Amino acid sequence: MADIGSLEPLATFCGKCDCGCPQLFVDESAPPERRVVITDDFGQKVEMSADQFASLVEEAKEGRLDAVASA
């Protein structure tokens, strides 16, 4: 598994500040079940498979996560 610092982010969420915004990475060297990596601004990370990430994206597209964004 690669060090996060050596990976290029696919997306940065917020990006309007210097607070260490959450980022999305794909670690091709990781096992398939841990290939998609999301970091937060506290240095934590979540690792998941591409299928799990696709499910998360689908939930967001269908509006099931909208309540979280407006909280």
Coordinates of N, CA and C in Angstrom, one line a residue, residues 13-14 17-23 38-45:
F13 N -12.4 18.0 -1.4 CA -13.7 18.5 -1.0 C -13.6 19.8 -0.2
C14 N -14.1 20.8 -0.6 CA -14.0 22.2 -0.1 C -12.9 22.8 -0.9
C17 N -9.8 26.7 1.4 CA -9.1 27.1 2.6 C -7.8 26.3 2.7
D18 N -7.0 26.5 3.8 CA -5.8 25.8 4.0 C -5.9 24.9 5.2
C19 N -7.1 24.3 5.4 CA -7.4 23.6 6.7 C -7.1 22.1 6.5
G20 N -6.5 21.6 5.4 CA -6.3 20.2 5.1 C -7.6 19.5 4.8
C21 N -8.2 20.0 3.7 CA -9.6 19.5 3.3 C -9.6 18.0 3.0
P22 N -10.7 17.4 3.2 CA -10.8 16.0 2.8 C -10.5 15.7 1.4
Q23 N -9.9 14.6 1.1 CA -9.5 14.3 -0.3 C -9.9 12.8 -0.6
I38 N -10.4 7.8 1.3 CA -10.9 9.1 1.6 C -10.2 9.6 2.9
T39 N -9.6 10.7 2.9 CA -9.0 11.3 4.1 C -9.8 12.4 4.6
D40 N -9.7 12.7 5.9 CA -10.4 13.9 6.4 C -9.3 14.9 6.8
D41 N -9.8 16.0 7.4 CA -8.9 17.1 7.7 C -8.3 16.9 9.1
F42 N -8.5 15.7 9.7 CA -7.8 15.4 11.0 C -6.8 14.3 10.8
G43 N -6.5 13.9 9.6 CA -5.5 12.9 9.3 C -6.0 11.5 9.3
Q44 N -7.3 11.3 9.5 CA -7.9 9.9 9.5 C -8.2 9.5 8.0
K45 N -8.3 8.2 7.8 CA -8.7 7.8 6.4 C -9.7 6.6 6.5

